[in-house]
């Protein structure tokens, strides 16, 4: 389990700060995938993001304190440094031209914590034992999740996950089966190459069990993108082993046969279980075949939904191809672009509707948010990584070192392939693993001469006790500020959780009070402002509701926001603003039938403004979708009356009576028709 060569410094002589940084990294690996909080919306990602961000900040603080304590500083030079720094810079610069500055600022920690973790690792970890301990921790956690996934498949789970069913119940502690699968495929390549490289029999048995449990759980997720990612990763690693170690890798390594046998066992066991379900909720073999067959994939609603997302993401890219719309703004813009896409041709009937907060393709989303410049920087980073890895493989003669490095590279390949269909770079646990893998790859590449040279290059910062104390105070104070900033959004979502309970019970005052606490924690919390506005609107306080809906509009876009905002504007007499929001609300509807009442409302507003041609068009748009919609017929009749088109009005009123003779509209229609008849009789000449 250890490298043959010794490090420049003895592992046991490392400073308190270095040991603490290692504990922080181990905590990130262990806590982020495990932690969840039931009284939050949602239960998983907000707490995972908060914990990941806080631990990374603590790691940065310890690094800063170590620099102050040693009174020297040296930034370790690696080939990935410049691409990663460029990536961080483009993320920061995108705030300047972002479509929503606040949205981009809130997204910034999720993007920067990974690169920061990378620099913490390469500048503070120098020992082979560091790598062994961190990789072992990763695999232990992965093995435990593998066991838990199998138990979930058989229905053995915590009672509070009772809402999960079918393949969705195999989701670990990630809340989503795809998120769980994306986590497993990062660990499996590392576990496999660890097994191939280790010489300890007991540890090898342990690794085989880990590979089996994670592999079985991965199969039970039925996640096609992750299957593909792992398959490409395995092929990549096999070819790399052949390239570096030659045919001896196959001839001398009988562990490959063991792995092949285990892979067969995993598949056979999985198919046997699926073909012989124990409970009604279990998945059978035909469903498994359906998930992975190419014809079924192309016909599935999830695939159709992804196609729609990719198509309107292309529209985002075309609008701002060079610099993008700003970090994190995809979810802010998605409804607007989806509305335009669905308004074209038959797209609304061809593709499923949804609220896509992610593009389900990291490269398209990166291009949409950071432009071709940001995407190019990321590609440059990945090319640099693999170039460095291959150089190191050729340079080192240590088989164990080669094996672990190939496993780390295989993990990166898996996540890059999966990124074609998912969004692992937006999931805290996957982000942490990805950047840990990159950092450890650099640490493995260090040799004694490089470590010694780095220590010689360290610049002295010896300026006396007072300078050291001031520096430590600054580091600690800034860290506390960052930690508080990262925790506040999570606390806001906890309050929001309780606010939604009051909304469900129609306790509008209770919802307003609790959601007001949420926006105190996070002044940029758009959903909190929206729910306050909705509660005020339900109480009939339209002017107050307007203020909160407009605040929400700055930070978030929701399917119901234009509709509710239009209602507020109309009730406060701001008809022009109401029309703008109504038009947007119509386009936001998931199917055409939901547009019908909105078209009628739009027509009525136009009638109030005496814009009868526009009113007529609105009512006719409603009738194109549903010719039997009574309100549209009655509204069209009113429009004809304003245009003095009496005969056409009478026709529409008669249709209203025929469609729903017991409605209020039918009653009014009879009265109007009766009055018209009486007027005609009065005007007829007497004989």
XYZ file of C-alpha atoms in Angstrom:
687
model
C 0.000 0.000 0.000
C 3.008 2.304 0.166
C 5.314 3.765 -2.436
C 8.808 2.343 -2.365
C 10.530 5.724 -2.423
C 10.587 7.866 0.726
C 9.329 11.423 0.902
C 11.708 14.292 1.568
C 10.181 14.939 5.006
C 9.075 12.345 7.520
C 5.277 12.000 7.650
C 5.268 11.981 11.458
C 7.031 15.367 11.658
C 4.317 17.245 9.763
C 2.857 20.283 11.462
C -0.410 20.490 13.387
C -1.896 22.515 10.531
C -0.999 19.926 7.879
C -2.541 17.151 9.969
C -5.631 19.304 10.467
C -5.890 19.937 6.713
C -5.756 16.190 6.098
C -8.599 15.740 8.620
C -10.609 18.415 6.802
C -10.154 16.610 3.476
C -11.169 13.315 5.053
C -14.194 15.071 6.583
C -15.188 16.415 3.170
C -15.033 12.935 1.682
C -17.036 11.405 4.536
C -19.551 14.095 5.532
C -20.661 15.654 2.246
C -22.183 12.480 0.740
C -23.651 11.347 4.062
C -25.167 14.492 5.540
C -28.807 15.460 4.978
C -31.421 17.518 6.806
C -35.077 16.572 6.733
C -36.518 19.993 7.605
C -35.202 21.761 4.536
C -36.167 22.119 0.875
C -34.695 19.991 -0.462
C -33.358 17.613 2.221
C -30.060 16.919 0.489
C -28.162 19.451 -1.606
C -28.494 22.651 0.506
C -26.902 21.063 3.579
C -24.317 19.262 1.449
C -23.334 22.524 -0.261
C -23.156 24.369 3.056
C -21.002 21.705 4.738
C -18.716 21.404 1.710
C -18.237 25.177 1.524
C -17.607 25.544 5.267
C -15.037 22.733 5.339
C -13.192 24.145 2.324
C -13.074 27.563 4.012
C -11.686 25.936 7.174
C -9.073 24.226 5.006
C -8.100 27.569 3.472
C -7.922 29.093 6.965
C -5.610 26.325 8.203
C -3.425 26.805 5.138
C -3.219 30.530 5.855
C -2.434 29.934 9.527
C 0.264 27.453 8.540
C 1.840 30.077 6.281
C 1.762 32.622 9.113
C 3.121 30.096 11.592
C 6.034 28.974 9.410
C 6.734 32.534 8.294
C 7.283 31.398 4.737
C 5.245 30.862 1.627
C 5.581 28.987 -1.609
C 2.843 28.300 -4.118
C 3.555 24.836 -5.535
C 4.002 25.016 -9.281
C 2.077 22.484 -11.356
C 0.983 22.324 -14.959
C -2.694 22.581 -13.953
C -2.292 25.751 -11.916
C -2.623 28.228 -14.738
C -5.693 26.577 -16.362
C -7.414 26.307 -12.968
C -6.613 29.911 -12.058
C -7.937 30.956 -15.474
C -11.121 28.996 -14.793
C -11.550 30.771 -11.457
C -10.901 34.157 -13.063
C -13.489 33.670 -15.836
C -16.037 32.669 -13.171
C -15.319 35.897 -11.302
C -15.265 38.068 -14.426
C -18.619 36.703 -15.546
C -20.187 38.614 -12.663
C -19.549 41.783 -14.663
C -21.762 40.837 -17.623
C -24.109 38.436 -15.834
C -27.841 38.611 -16.618
C -28.376 38.514 -12.845
C -25.481 39.556 -10.634
C -27.082 38.201 -7.474
C -27.763 34.788 -9.048
C -24.128 34.552 -10.174
C -22.768 35.583 -6.780
C -24.879 32.926 -5.052
C -23.580 30.284 -7.485
C -19.942 31.320 -7.061
C -19.115 29.222 -3.948
C -20.222 25.998 -5.655
C -17.844 26.665 -8.557
C -14.873 27.960 -6.560
C -14.779 25.498 -3.669
C -13.439 22.727 -5.936
C -10.453 24.688 -7.307
C -9.734 26.011 -3.799
C -9.706 22.433 -2.496
C -7.300 21.478 -5.275
C -4.828 24.179 -4.253
C -5.160 23.193 -0.589
C -4.225 19.619 -1.504
C -1.252 20.278 -3.757
C 0.266 22.905 -1.452
C -0.048 20.983 1.797
C 0.038 17.248 1.106
C 3.414 15.769 0.216
C 3.385 12.258 1.600
C 2.410 8.883 0.109
C 0.531 8.173 3.323
C -1.688 11.202 2.616
C -2.740 9.672 -0.692
C -3.300 6.210 0.799
C -5.438 7.503 3.663
C -7.596 9.737 1.500
C -8.163 7.069 -1.162
C -8.931 4.463 1.496
C -11.473 6.812 3.089
C -13.096 7.368 -0.300
C -13.446 3.639 -0.874
C -14.768 2.887 2.626
C -17.501 5.486 2.201
C -18.203 4.171 -1.298
C -18.442 0.600 0.005
C -20.883 1.619 2.726
C -23.016 3.395 0.145
C -22.839 0.293 -2.045
C -24.270 -1.812 0.786
C -26.904 0.822 1.520
C -27.940 0.941 -2.142
C -28.486 -2.831 -2.190
C -30.553 -2.610 0.995
C -32.605 0.199 -0.534
C -33.327 -1.966 -3.554
C -34.815 -4.597 -1.255
C -36.890 -1.990 0.558
C -34.750 -1.922 3.716
C -34.488 1.772 4.426
C -35.272 4.569 6.854
C -38.991 5.131 7.326
C -38.757 8.808 6.356
C -37.753 7.845 2.779
C -41.116 6.150 2.321
C -41.994 8.317 -0.667
C -39.318 6.736 -2.857
C -40.380 3.859 -5.101
C -39.080 1.817 -8.033
C -35.593 2.693 -9.212
C -35.818 6.029 -7.388
C -35.502 4.311 -4.029
C -31.890 3.341 -4.828
C -30.601 6.861 -4.273
C -28.256 6.527 -1.291
C -28.406 9.742 0.686
C -28.412 11.918 -2.422
C -32.159 12.264 -2.984
C -31.910 11.271 -6.638
C -30.932 7.999 -8.260
C -28.877 9.766 -10.937
C -26.885 11.726 -8.338
C -26.105 8.467 -6.540
C -24.961 6.784 -9.755
C -22.747 9.751 -10.657
C -21.093 9.442 -7.257
C -20.453 5.692 -7.613
C -18.822 5.888 -11.047
C -16.105 8.183 -9.684
C -15.150 5.663 -6.998
C -15.377 2.416 -8.978
C -12.365 3.089 -11.285
C -10.242 3.968 -8.248
C -11.349 0.813 -6.414
C -10.559 -1.379 -9.437
C -7.049 -0.025 -9.969
C -6.430 -0.073 -6.214
C -7.238 -3.796 -6.351
C -4.972 -4.354 -9.353
C -2.088 -2.490 -7.696
C -2.312 -3.666 -4.084
C -0.235 -6.596 -2.868
C -2.082 -7.147 0.438
C -4.431 -10.144 0.264
C -6.734 -9.058 3.084
C -7.030 -5.587 1.612
C -7.716 -7.102 -1.807
C -10.638 -9.087 -0.399
C -11.927 -5.874 1.142
C -11.592 -4.135 -2.244
C -13.441 -6.930 -4.027
C -16.342 -6.525 -1.625
C -16.352 -2.764 -2.225
C -16.316 -3.233 -6.000
C -19.142 -5.788 -5.761
C -21.416 -3.645 -3.577
C -20.852 -0.441 -5.538
C -21.225 -2.263 -8.846
C -24.458 -3.921 -7.744
C -25.898 -0.630 -6.507
C -24.910 1.068 -9.752
C -26.791 -1.551 -11.764
C -29.864 -1.079 -9.569
C -29.908 2.651 -10.334
C -30.674 1.923 -14.030
C -28.839 5.134 -14.943
C -27.803 4.887 -18.579
C -25.421 7.853 -18.642
C -23.497 6.472 -15.674
C -23.325 3.016 -17.276
C -21.752 4.609 -20.322
C -19.368 6.709 -18.240
C -18.077 3.688 -16.339
C -17.800 1.574 -19.501
C -15.700 4.203 -21.289
C -13.592 4.614 -18.144
C -12.862 0.877 -17.939
C -11.852 0.732 -21.607
C -9.661 3.814 -21.138
C -7.904 2.330 -18.098
C -7.346 -1.051 -19.780
C -5.784 0.582 -22.839
C -3.654 2.812 -20.631
C -2.391 -0.168 -18.645
C -1.494 -1.911 -21.916
C 0.242 1.217 -23.205
C 2.315 1.758 -20.050
C 2.969 -1.779 -18.823
C 2.680 -3.683 -22.071
C 1.497 -7.244 -22.448
C 2.914 -8.158 -19.048
C -0.102 -6.415 -17.574
C -2.318 -9.140 -19.045
C 0.069 -12.083 -18.736
C 1.230 -11.464 -15.169
C -1.832 -9.887 -13.676
C -4.222 -12.715 -12.826
C -6.320 -10.192 -10.897
C -7.900 -9.196 -14.205
C -9.485 -12.631 -14.386
C -10.807 -12.182 -10.849
C -12.282 -8.804 -11.819
C -13.919 -10.256 -14.922
C -15.417 -13.062 -12.838
C -16.660 -10.534 -10.290
C -18.182 -8.390 -13.048
C -20.036 -11.443 -14.353
C -21.201 -12.275 -10.833
C -22.434 -8.687 -10.330
C -24.447 -8.791 -13.545
C -25.818 -12.302 -12.970
C -26.821 -11.550 -9.392
C -28.450 -8.280 -10.445
C -30.386 -9.888 -13.288
C -31.431 -12.805 -11.093
C -32.800 -10.458 -8.463
C -34.558 -8.295 -11.035
C -36.039 -11.272 -12.816
C -37.374 -12.698 -9.543
C -38.765 -9.763 -7.612
C -39.412 -10.234 -3.900
C -41.872 -7.375 -3.663
C -44.306 -5.735 -6.041
C -42.284 -2.533 -6.043
C -39.209 -4.236 -7.417
C -37.966 -3.825 -10.955
C -38.108 -6.823 -13.254
C -35.796 -7.855 -16.054
C -37.973 -6.454 -18.830
C -37.832 -3.003 -17.218
C -34.044 -3.245 -17.051
C -33.888 -4.137 -20.748
C -36.230 -1.258 -21.492
C -33.968 1.195 -19.679
C -30.858 0.253 -21.649
C -32.215 -0.590 -25.130
C -31.484 2.050 -27.758
C -35.031 2.185 -29.236
C -36.562 2.610 -25.783
C -34.013 5.266 -24.865
C -34.911 7.341 -27.901
C -38.633 7.008 -27.129
C -38.412 7.750 -23.385
C -39.845 10.968 -21.986
C -36.620 11.716 -20.092
C -34.622 11.563 -23.321
C -37.180 13.753 -25.109
C -36.985 16.217 -22.248
C -33.200 16.365 -22.528
C -33.439 16.979 -26.269
C -35.753 19.932 -25.625
C -33.384 21.340 -22.991
C -30.379 20.997 -25.274
C -32.227 22.713 -28.108
C -33.213 25.814 -26.154
C -29.777 25.853 -24.496
C -28.403 26.238 -28.035
C -30.565 29.362 -28.337
C -28.973 30.748 -25.161
C -25.545 30.066 -26.616
C -26.406 31.757 -29.934
C -27.502 34.900 -28.106
C -24.249 35.235 -26.115
C -21.710 32.814 -27.601
C -18.478 34.507 -26.544
C -18.923 35.350 -22.859
C -22.198 33.668 -21.919
C -24.970 34.986 -19.710
C -23.031 34.717 -16.455
C -22.218 32.048 -13.932
C -25.276 30.182 -12.655
C -27.770 32.083 -14.824
C -28.994 29.053 -16.774
C -31.777 28.414 -14.250
C -32.637 32.130 -14.287
C -33.103 32.149 -18.076
C -34.402 28.665 -18.755
C -38.167 29.379 -18.645
C -37.891 32.310 -21.041
C -35.938 30.321 -23.598
C -38.112 27.249 -23.159
C -41.201 29.415 -23.779
C -39.727 30.695 -27.047
C -38.776 27.159 -28.072
C -42.235 25.740 -27.327
C -43.842 28.599 -29.239
C -42.180 27.364 -32.438
C -43.994 24.864 -34.650
C -45.220 21.733 -32.866
C -42.497 21.737 -30.195
C -45.006 21.991 -27.367
C -46.680 18.746 -28.402
C -43.471 16.942 -29.428
C -41.366 17.562 -26.313
C -42.238 17.155 -22.623
C -42.587 20.257 -20.474
C -40.486 20.918 -17.366
C -38.602 23.456 -15.304
C -34.964 22.752 -16.168
C -32.617 24.242 -13.604
C -29.726 22.370 -15.248
C -28.974 21.690 -18.908
C -28.260 17.954 -18.358
C -25.060 18.537 -20.292
C -22.269 20.274 -18.426
C -20.520 21.424 -21.587
C -23.586 23.107 -23.068
C -24.390 24.748 -19.745
C -20.810 25.919 -19.303
C -20.906 27.405 -22.793
C -24.265 29.091 -22.110
C -23.068 30.607 -18.824
C -19.368 31.326 -19.441
C -19.283 31.441 -23.218
C -16.860 29.746 -25.554
C -14.029 31.272 -23.503
C -15.119 29.480 -20.333
C -15.704 26.196 -22.171
C -12.296 26.444 -23.862
C -10.594 27.016 -20.512
C -12.248 23.918 -19.075
C -11.219 21.819 -22.093
C -7.688 23.221 -21.751
C -7.727 22.164 -18.085
C -8.756 18.608 -18.929
C -6.243 18.287 -21.772
C -3.514 19.547 -19.432
C -4.538 17.019 -16.795
C -4.388 14.005 -19.095
C -1.181 15.249 -20.684
C 0.385 15.519 -17.224
C -0.960 12.095 -16.189
C 0.435 10.324 -19.239
C 3.829 12.007 -18.777
C 3.917 10.877 -15.148
C 2.976 7.319 -16.126
C 5.885 7.190 -18.548
C 8.233 8.742 -16.037
C 7.577 6.539 -13.004
C 8.578 2.880 -12.825
C 6.543 2.158 -9.719
C 3.672 -0.183 -10.701
C 1.607 0.778 -7.656
C 2.009 4.456 -8.415
C 1.096 3.854 -12.049
C -1.989 1.885 -11.095
C -3.355 4.504 -8.710
C -2.732 7.314 -11.196
C -4.530 5.356 -13.927
C -7.463 4.838 -11.539
C -7.649 8.545 -10.794
C -7.556 9.342 -14.502
C -10.252 6.733 -15.086
C -12.451 8.455 -12.495
C -12.053 11.737 -14.382
C -12.969 10.017 -17.672
C -16.116 8.562 -16.078
C -17.313 11.920 -14.814
C -16.507 13.663 -18.111
C -18.542 11.131 -20.105
C -21.410 11.268 -17.627
C -21.378 15.061 -17.975
C -22.777 14.636 -21.481
C -26.122 13.638 -19.961
C -26.036 14.842 -16.351
C -24.651 17.637 -14.205
C -22.101 16.136 -11.762
C -20.209 19.449 -11.568
C -23.242 20.943 -9.825
C -23.470 18.223 -7.147
C -21.413 18.845 -3.973
C -20.301 15.235 -3.382
C -19.251 14.739 -7.020
C -17.504 18.133 -7.096
C -15.473 17.260 -4.012
C -14.409 13.890 -5.400
C -13.520 15.345 -8.801
C -11.193 18.003 -7.407
C -9.736 15.640 -4.796
C -8.901 13.267 -7.657
C -7.176 16.080 -9.575
C -5.267 17.176 -6.477
C -4.147 13.658 -5.541
C -2.983 13.078 -9.112
C -0.610 16.009 -8.661
C 0.555 14.793 -5.246
C 1.332 11.327 -6.640
C 3.419 13.010 -9.315
C 5.659 14.717 -6.781
C 9.113 13.283 -6.202
C 11.762 13.885 -3.556
C 13.714 16.404 -5.622
C 10.594 18.432 -6.378
C 9.550 18.542 -2.707
C 13.050 19.559 -1.643
C 13.182 22.271 -4.309
C 9.791 23.613 -3.172
C 11.007 23.968 0.402
C 14.126 25.777 -0.764
C 12.019 28.225 -2.775
C 9.819 29.214 0.151
C 9.898 32.929 0.716
C 10.528 34.190 4.220
C 7.810 36.323 5.730
C 9.609 36.912 9.016
C 8.521 40.383 10.117
C 8.152 39.822 13.852
C 5.534 38.499 16.226
C 3.106 41.361 15.680
C 2.961 40.779 11.924
C 2.312 37.063 12.447
C -0.464 37.813 14.948
C -2.126 40.377 12.667
C -1.974 37.954 9.745
C -3.594 35.190 11.813
C -6.343 37.531 13.004
C -7.074 38.586 9.422
C -7.182 34.967 8.232
C -9.483 33.847 11.058
C -11.792 36.872 10.782
C -12.181 36.534 7.024
C -12.830 32.804 7.400
C -15.568 33.411 9.960
C -17.179 35.932 7.604
C -17.110 33.433 4.725
C -18.512 30.618 6.879
C -21.382 32.811 8.059
C -22.067 33.825 4.443
C -22.190 30.188 3.332
C -24.484 29.094 6.158
C -27.084 31.838 5.681
C -28.669 30.451 2.455
C -29.104 27.074 4.125
C -30.789 28.656 7.147
C -33.086 30.544 4.766
C -34.183 27.282 3.169
C -34.859 25.766 6.586
C -37.202 28.652 7.423
C -38.740 28.317 3.983
C -39.507 24.669 4.714
C -41.699 25.687 7.647
C -43.160 28.532 5.594
C -44.382 26.090 2.944
C -46.187 24.108 5.651
C -48.140 27.234 6.521
C -48.888 27.809 2.832
C -50.269 24.285 2.531
C -52.576 25.029 5.465
C -53.529 28.401 3.931
C -52.253 30.179 7.031
C -51.201 33.264 5.104
C -50.061 35.292 8.113
C -47.942 32.416 9.395
C -46.366 31.935 5.953
C -45.589 35.657 5.693
C -43.902 35.715 9.111
C -41.776 32.620 8.540
C -40.778 33.504 4.960
C -39.868 36.998 6.190
C -37.366 35.324 8.517
C -36.043 33.361 5.518
C -35.317 36.494 3.480
C -33.582 38.020 6.507
C -31.155 35.124 6.421
C -30.772 35.424 2.648
C -31.794 38.814 1.171
C -31.437 37.317 -2.326
C -33.797 34.409 -1.702
C -36.255 34.767 -4.577
C -38.533 31.892 -3.595
C -39.046 33.448 -0.154
C -40.137 36.759 -1.675
C -42.457 34.913 -4.057
C -44.220 33.045 -1.261
C -44.655 36.240 0.753
C -46.130 37.919 -2.337
C -48.450 34.973 -2.946
C -49.682 35.042 0.652
C -50.308 38.787 0.491
C -52.169 38.368 -2.790
C -54.415 35.706 -1.266
C -55.209 38.165 1.532
C -56.211 40.759 -1.063
C -53.242 43.048 -0.297
C -52.302 43.575 -3.935
C -50.055 46.626 -3.586
C -47.938 44.897 -0.933
C -47.872 41.677 -2.974
C -46.605 43.618 -5.991
C -43.470 44.704 -4.135
C -42.555 41.154 -3.147
C -43.291 39.631 -6.548
C -41.070 42.262 -8.176
C -38.296 41.471 -5.693
C -38.649 37.772 -6.457
C -38.352 38.539 -10.170
C -34.836 39.912 -9.615
C -33.532 36.663 -8.166
C -35.596 33.838 -9.635
C -37.987 32.888 -12.414
C -40.851 30.526 -11.643
C -43.657 29.093 -13.800
C -46.335 30.813 -11.705
C -44.615 34.170 -11.231
C -45.838 35.991 -14.397
C -49.404 34.775 -13.851
C -49.589 35.945 -10.233
C -47.805 39.197 -11.004
C -50.259 39.896 -13.834
C -53.171 39.355 -11.423
C -51.640 41.883 -9.021
C -51.108 44.457 -11.781
C -54.657 44.062 -13.102
C -56.163 44.409 -9.628
C -54.145 47.591 -9.034
C -55.181 49.092 -12.377
C -51.772 48.707 -14.067
C -53.228 47.109 -17.167
C -50.249 47.588 -19.497
C -47.936 45.833 -17.036
C -50.577 43.151 -16.545
C -50.706 42.488 -20.280
C -46.925 42.022 -20.483
C -46.947 39.485 -17.652
C -50.032 37.709 -19.040
C -48.328 37.170 -22.385
C -45.339 35.697 -20.565
C -47.614 33.565 -18.382
C -49.321 32.119 -21.467
C -45.996 31.001 -22.904
C -44.948 29.471 -19.557
C -47.851 26.995 -19.464
C -46.950 23.328 -19.822
C -49.801 22.559 -22.238
C -52.168 24.535 -24.441
C -55.304 23.828 -22.404
C -53.866 25.806 -19.499
C -53.423 28.772 -21.837
C -57.161 29.082 -22.525
C -58.256 30.932 -19.336
C -55.193 33.193 -19.592
C -56.085 34.132 -23.166
C -59.586 34.982 -21.889
C -58.160 37.185 -19.145
C -55.946 38.891 -21.704
C -58.947 39.490 -23.961
C -60.940 40.983 -21.077
C -58.091 43.382 -20.257
C -57.924 44.480 -23.891
C -61.686 45.044 -23.800
C -61.241 47.304 -20.782
C -58.699 49.299 -22.781
C -61.076 49.303 -25.777
C -58.459 47.518 -27.878
C -61.113 45.368 -29.472
C -59.024 43.921 -32.302
C -56.462 42.591 -29.838
C -59.248 41.341 -27.571
C -60.858 39.498 -30.483
C -57.543 37.876 -31.356
C -57.023 36.740 -27.747
C -60.458 35.141 -27.468
C -60.051 33.433 -30.833
C -56.655 32.072 -29.737
C -58.432 30.527 -26.758
C -61.132 29.030 -29.007
C -58.562 27.524 -31.350
C -57.404 25.413 -28.419
C -60.832 24.744 -26.879
C -63.835 25.691 -29.065
C -66.211 24.822 -26.212
C -64.731 27.142 -23.601
C -67.735 29.190 -22.457
C -65.813 32.192 -21.079
C -64.015 32.623 -24.391
C -67.320 32.568 -26.309
C -68.903 35.050 -23.917
C -65.847 37.327 -23.993
C -65.826 37.252 -27.789
C -69.498 38.213 -27.769
C -68.664 41.241 -25.602
C -65.925 42.193 -28.038
C -68.343 42.006 -30.973
C -70.778 44.183 -29.043
C -68.089 46.862 -28.569
C -67.434 46.696 -32.313
C -71.188 46.936 -33.006
C -71.145 43.538 -34.713
C -74.511 42.528 -33.295
C -75.267 39.505 -35.446
C -71.909 37.881 -34.648
C -72.460 38.695 -30.989
C -75.834 36.949 -31.064
C -74.271 33.855 -32.606
C -71.688 33.650 -29.830
C -74.283 34.190 -27.092
C -76.415 31.416 -28.537
C -73.407 29.081 -28.503
C -72.825 29.974 -24.832
C -76.397 28.950 -24.003
C -76.023 25.710 -25.931
C -72.671 24.783 -24.330
C -73.613 25.401 -20.700
C -77.278 26.359 -20.277
C -77.058 26.504 -16.462
C -74.036 28.834 -16.221
C -74.076 32.487 -15.205
C -72.828 33.366 -18.686
C -75.818 31.552 -20.225
C -78.189 33.502 -17.965
C -76.639 36.818 -19.029
C -76.712 35.677 -22.659
C -80.461 34.970 -22.494
C -81.081 38.368 -20.942
C -79.081 40.125 -23.637
C -80.749 38.183 -26.450
C -84.155 38.900 -24.955
C -83.396 42.618 -24.788
C -82.255 42.599 -28.407
C -85.464 40.835 -29.427
C -87.559 43.348 -27.509
C -85.705 46.247 -29.093
C -86.346 44.790 -32.519
C -90.043 44.430 -31.753
C -90.259 48.045 -30.624
C -88.630 49.292 -33.783
C -90.838 47.254 -36.109
C -93.594 49.352 -37.789
C -97.183 48.673 -36.660
C -99.755 47.641 -39.282
